[in-house]
PDB file of C-alpha atoms in Angstrom:
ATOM      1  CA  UNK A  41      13.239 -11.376  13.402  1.00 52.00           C
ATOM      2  CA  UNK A  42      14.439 -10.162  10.043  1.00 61.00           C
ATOM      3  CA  UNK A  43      14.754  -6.367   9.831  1.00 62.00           C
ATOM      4  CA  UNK A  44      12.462  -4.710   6.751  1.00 64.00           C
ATOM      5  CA  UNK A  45      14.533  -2.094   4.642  1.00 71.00           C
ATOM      6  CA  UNK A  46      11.970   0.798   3.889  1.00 85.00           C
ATOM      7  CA  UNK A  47      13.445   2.641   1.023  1.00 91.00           C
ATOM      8  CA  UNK A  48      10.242   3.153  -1.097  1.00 95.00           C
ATOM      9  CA  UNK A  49       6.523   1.774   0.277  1.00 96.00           C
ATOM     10  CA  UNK A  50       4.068   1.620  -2.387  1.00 98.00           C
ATOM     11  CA  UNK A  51       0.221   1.658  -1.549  1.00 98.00           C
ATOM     12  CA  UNK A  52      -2.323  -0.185  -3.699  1.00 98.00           C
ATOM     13  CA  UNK A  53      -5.102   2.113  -3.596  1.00 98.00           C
ATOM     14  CA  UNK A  54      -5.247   5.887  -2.713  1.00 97.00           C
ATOM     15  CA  UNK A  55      -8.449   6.081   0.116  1.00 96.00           C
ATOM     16  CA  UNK A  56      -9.381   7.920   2.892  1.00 93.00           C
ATOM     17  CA  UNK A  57      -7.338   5.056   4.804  1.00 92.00           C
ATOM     18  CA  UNK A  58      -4.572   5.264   2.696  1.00 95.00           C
ATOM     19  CA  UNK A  59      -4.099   9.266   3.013  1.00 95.00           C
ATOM     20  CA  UNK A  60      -4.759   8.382   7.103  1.00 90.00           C
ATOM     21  CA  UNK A  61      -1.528   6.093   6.781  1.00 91.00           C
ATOM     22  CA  UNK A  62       0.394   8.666   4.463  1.00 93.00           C
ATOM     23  CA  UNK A  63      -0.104  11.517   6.668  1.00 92.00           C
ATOM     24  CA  UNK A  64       0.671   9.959   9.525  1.00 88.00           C
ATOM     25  CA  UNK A  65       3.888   8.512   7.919  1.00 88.00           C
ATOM     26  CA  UNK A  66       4.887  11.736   6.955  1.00 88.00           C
ATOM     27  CA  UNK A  67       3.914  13.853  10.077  1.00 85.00           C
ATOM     28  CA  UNK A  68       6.399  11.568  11.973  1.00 82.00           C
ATOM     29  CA  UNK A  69       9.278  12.671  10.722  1.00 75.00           C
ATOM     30  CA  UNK A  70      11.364   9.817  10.775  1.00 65.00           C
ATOM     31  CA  UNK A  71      10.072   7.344   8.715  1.00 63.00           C
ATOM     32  CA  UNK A  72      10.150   8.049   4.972  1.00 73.00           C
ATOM     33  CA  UNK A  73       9.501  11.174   3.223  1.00 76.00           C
ATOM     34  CA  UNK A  74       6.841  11.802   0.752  1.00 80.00           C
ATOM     35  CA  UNK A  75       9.037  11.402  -2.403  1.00 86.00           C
ATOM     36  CA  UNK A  76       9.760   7.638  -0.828  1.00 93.00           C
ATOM     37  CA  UNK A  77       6.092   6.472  -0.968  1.00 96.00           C
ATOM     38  CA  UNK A  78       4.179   5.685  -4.188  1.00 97.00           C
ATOM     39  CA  UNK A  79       0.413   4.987  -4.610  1.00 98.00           C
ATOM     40  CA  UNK A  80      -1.123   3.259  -7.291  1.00 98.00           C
ATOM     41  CA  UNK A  81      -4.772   4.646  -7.675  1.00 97.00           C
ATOM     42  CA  UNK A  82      -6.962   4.257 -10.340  1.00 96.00           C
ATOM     43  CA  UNK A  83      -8.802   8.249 -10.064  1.00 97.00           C
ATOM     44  CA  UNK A  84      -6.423  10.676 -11.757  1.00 98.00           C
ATOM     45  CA  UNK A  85      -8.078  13.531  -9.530  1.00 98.00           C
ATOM     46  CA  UNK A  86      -7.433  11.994  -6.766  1.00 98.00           C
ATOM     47  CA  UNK A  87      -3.359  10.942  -7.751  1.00 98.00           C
ATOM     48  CA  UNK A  88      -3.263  14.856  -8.533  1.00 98.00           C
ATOM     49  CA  UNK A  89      -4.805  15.476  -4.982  1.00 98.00           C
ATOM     50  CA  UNK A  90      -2.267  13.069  -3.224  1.00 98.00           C
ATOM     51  CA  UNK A  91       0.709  14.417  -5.254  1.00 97.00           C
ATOM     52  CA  UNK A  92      -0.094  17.974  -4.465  1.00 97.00           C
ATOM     53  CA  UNK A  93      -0.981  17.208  -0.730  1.00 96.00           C
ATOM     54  CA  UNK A  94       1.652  15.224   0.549  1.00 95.00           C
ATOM     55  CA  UNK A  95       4.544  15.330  -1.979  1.00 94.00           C
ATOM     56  CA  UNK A  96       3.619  11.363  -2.915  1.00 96.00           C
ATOM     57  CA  UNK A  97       4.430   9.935  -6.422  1.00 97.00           C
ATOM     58  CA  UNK A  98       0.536   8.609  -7.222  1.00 98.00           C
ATOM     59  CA  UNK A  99       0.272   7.462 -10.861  1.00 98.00           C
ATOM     60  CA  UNK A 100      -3.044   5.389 -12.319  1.00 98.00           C
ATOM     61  CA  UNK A 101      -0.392   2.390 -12.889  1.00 98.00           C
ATOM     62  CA  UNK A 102      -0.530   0.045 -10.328  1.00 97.00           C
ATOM     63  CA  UNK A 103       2.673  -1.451 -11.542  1.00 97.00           C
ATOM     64  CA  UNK A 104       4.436   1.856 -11.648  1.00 97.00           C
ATOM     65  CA  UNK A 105       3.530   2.774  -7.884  1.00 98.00           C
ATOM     66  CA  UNK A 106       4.849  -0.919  -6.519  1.00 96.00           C
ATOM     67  CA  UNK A 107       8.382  -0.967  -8.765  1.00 96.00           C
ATOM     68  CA  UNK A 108      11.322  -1.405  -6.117  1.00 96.00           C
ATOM     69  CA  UNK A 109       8.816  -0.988  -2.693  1.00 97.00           C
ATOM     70  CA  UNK A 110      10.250  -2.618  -0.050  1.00 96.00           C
ATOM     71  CA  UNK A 111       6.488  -2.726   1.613  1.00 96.00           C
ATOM     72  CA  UNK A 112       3.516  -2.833  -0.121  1.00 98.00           C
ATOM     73  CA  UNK A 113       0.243  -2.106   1.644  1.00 98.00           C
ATOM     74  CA  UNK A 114      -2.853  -3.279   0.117  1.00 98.00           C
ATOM     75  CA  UNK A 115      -5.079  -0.538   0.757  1.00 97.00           C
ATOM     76  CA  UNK A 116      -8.027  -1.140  -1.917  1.00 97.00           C
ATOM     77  CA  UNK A 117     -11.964  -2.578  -0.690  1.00 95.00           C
ATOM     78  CA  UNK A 118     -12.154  -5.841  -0.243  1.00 95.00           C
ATOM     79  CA  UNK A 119     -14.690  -6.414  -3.107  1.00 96.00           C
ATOM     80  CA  UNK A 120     -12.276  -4.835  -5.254  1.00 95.00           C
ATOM     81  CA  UNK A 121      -8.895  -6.719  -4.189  1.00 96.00           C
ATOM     82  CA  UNK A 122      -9.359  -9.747  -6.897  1.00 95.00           C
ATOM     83  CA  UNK A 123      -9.667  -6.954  -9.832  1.00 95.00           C
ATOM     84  CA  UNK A 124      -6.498  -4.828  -8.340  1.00 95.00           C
ATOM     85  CA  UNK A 125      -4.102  -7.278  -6.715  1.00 96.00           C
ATOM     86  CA  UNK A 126      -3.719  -9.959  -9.361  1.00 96.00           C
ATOM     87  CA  UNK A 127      -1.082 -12.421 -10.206  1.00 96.00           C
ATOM     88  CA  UNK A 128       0.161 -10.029 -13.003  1.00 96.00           C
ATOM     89  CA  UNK A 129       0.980  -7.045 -10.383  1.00 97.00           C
ATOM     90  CA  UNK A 130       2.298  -9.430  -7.582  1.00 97.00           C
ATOM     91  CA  UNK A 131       4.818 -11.299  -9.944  1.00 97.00           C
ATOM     92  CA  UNK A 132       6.175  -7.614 -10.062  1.00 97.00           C
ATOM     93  CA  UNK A 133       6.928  -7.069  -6.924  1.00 98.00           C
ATOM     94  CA  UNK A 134      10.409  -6.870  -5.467  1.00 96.00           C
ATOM     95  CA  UNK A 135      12.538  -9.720  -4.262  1.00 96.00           C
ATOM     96  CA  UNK A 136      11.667  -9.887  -0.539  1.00 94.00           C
ATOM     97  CA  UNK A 137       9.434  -7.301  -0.621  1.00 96.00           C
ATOM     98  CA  UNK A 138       6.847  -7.277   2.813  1.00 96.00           C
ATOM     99  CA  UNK A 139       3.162  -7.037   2.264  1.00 97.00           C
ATOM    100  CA  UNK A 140       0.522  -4.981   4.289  1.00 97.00           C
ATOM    101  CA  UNK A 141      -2.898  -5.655   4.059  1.00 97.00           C
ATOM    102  CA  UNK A 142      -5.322  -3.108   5.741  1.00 96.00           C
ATOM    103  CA  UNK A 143      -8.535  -4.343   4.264  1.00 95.00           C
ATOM    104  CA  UNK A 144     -11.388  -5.252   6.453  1.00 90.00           C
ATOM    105  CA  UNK A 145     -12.907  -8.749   6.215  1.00 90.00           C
ATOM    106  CA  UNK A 146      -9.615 -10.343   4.171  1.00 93.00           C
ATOM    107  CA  UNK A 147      -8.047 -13.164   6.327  1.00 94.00           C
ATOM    108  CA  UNK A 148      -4.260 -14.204   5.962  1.00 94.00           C
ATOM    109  CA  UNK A 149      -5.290 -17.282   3.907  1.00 96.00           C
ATOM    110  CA  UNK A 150      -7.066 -14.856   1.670  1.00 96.00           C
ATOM    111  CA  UNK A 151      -3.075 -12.784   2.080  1.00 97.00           C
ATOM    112  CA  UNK A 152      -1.425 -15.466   0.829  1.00 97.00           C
ATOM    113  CA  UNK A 153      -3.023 -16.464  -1.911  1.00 97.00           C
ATOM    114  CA  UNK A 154      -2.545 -12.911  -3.167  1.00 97.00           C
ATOM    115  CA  UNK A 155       0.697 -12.648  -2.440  1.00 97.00           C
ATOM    116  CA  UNK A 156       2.436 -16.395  -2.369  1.00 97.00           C
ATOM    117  CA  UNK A 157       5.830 -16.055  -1.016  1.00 96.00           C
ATOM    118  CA  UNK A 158       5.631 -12.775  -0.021  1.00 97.00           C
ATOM    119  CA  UNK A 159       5.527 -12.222   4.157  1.00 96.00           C
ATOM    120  CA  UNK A 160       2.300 -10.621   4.829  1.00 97.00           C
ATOM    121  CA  UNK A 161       1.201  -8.468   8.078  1.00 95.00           C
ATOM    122  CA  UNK A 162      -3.022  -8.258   7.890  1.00 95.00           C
ATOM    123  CA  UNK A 163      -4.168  -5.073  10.037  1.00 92.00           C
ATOM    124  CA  UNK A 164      -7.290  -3.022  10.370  1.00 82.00           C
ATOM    125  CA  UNK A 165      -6.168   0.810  10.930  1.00 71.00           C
ATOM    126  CA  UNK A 166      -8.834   3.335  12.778  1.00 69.00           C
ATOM    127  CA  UNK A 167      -8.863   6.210  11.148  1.00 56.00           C
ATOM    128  CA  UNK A 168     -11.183   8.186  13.678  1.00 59.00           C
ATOM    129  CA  UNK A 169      -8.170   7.677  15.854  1.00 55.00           C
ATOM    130  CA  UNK A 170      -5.484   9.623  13.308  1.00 52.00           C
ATOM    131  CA  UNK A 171      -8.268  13.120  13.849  1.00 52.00           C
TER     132      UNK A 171
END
């Protein structure tokens, strides 16, 4: 099983289950530290929140947040996933880059046709469970 390098993740799309993920990602420890994950969200406010909060780099530039992740998780509704993850952002991601999916309802078919090429993991966090 090849070994993922996680130098920088990048998050597309700054929710509640994206700030679940984040804190739990930096309460650990040992993963990454803030200053190593980026989210792309589209609210300044809420960039200015996550910034302040957790030490993230959040810009409104989707393209900006993903530059040189080694993971990025797709963290936006499904009903808003063919407006945020287009063809344009994918063909920006990095060379062997890993792909996360943690929207509800969006099957691996659905993955891949978002992100051709790119190995993609689909999961459905609980965020009651990170309380």
């Amino acid at each position: 099983m090849e070994k993922i390098n996680l130098n920088k993740i990048a998050f597309i799309g700054g929710g509640a289950m994206a700030e679940a993920i984040i804190k739990g990602i930096i309460g650990s420890g040992f993963l990454v530290a803030g200053s190593a994950i980026a989210v792309g969200e589209h609210g300044a406010e809420r960039c200015a929140y996550l910034k302040e909060t957790y030490g993230v780099n959040a810009t409104t530039d989707n393209n900006e947040a993903l530059r040189g992740a080694d993971l990025v998780i797709f963290a936006v509704k499904p009903q808003v996933a063919p407006v945020a993850i287009t063809s344009e952002l994918v063909a920006n991601f990095k060379a062997g880059a890993w792909v996360l999916s943690i929207m509800g309802s969006v099957t691996l078919e659905m993955l891949h046709n978002y992100a051709p090429g790119f190995p993609v993991i689909r999961t459905m966090p609980n965020t009651p469970l990170a309380v």
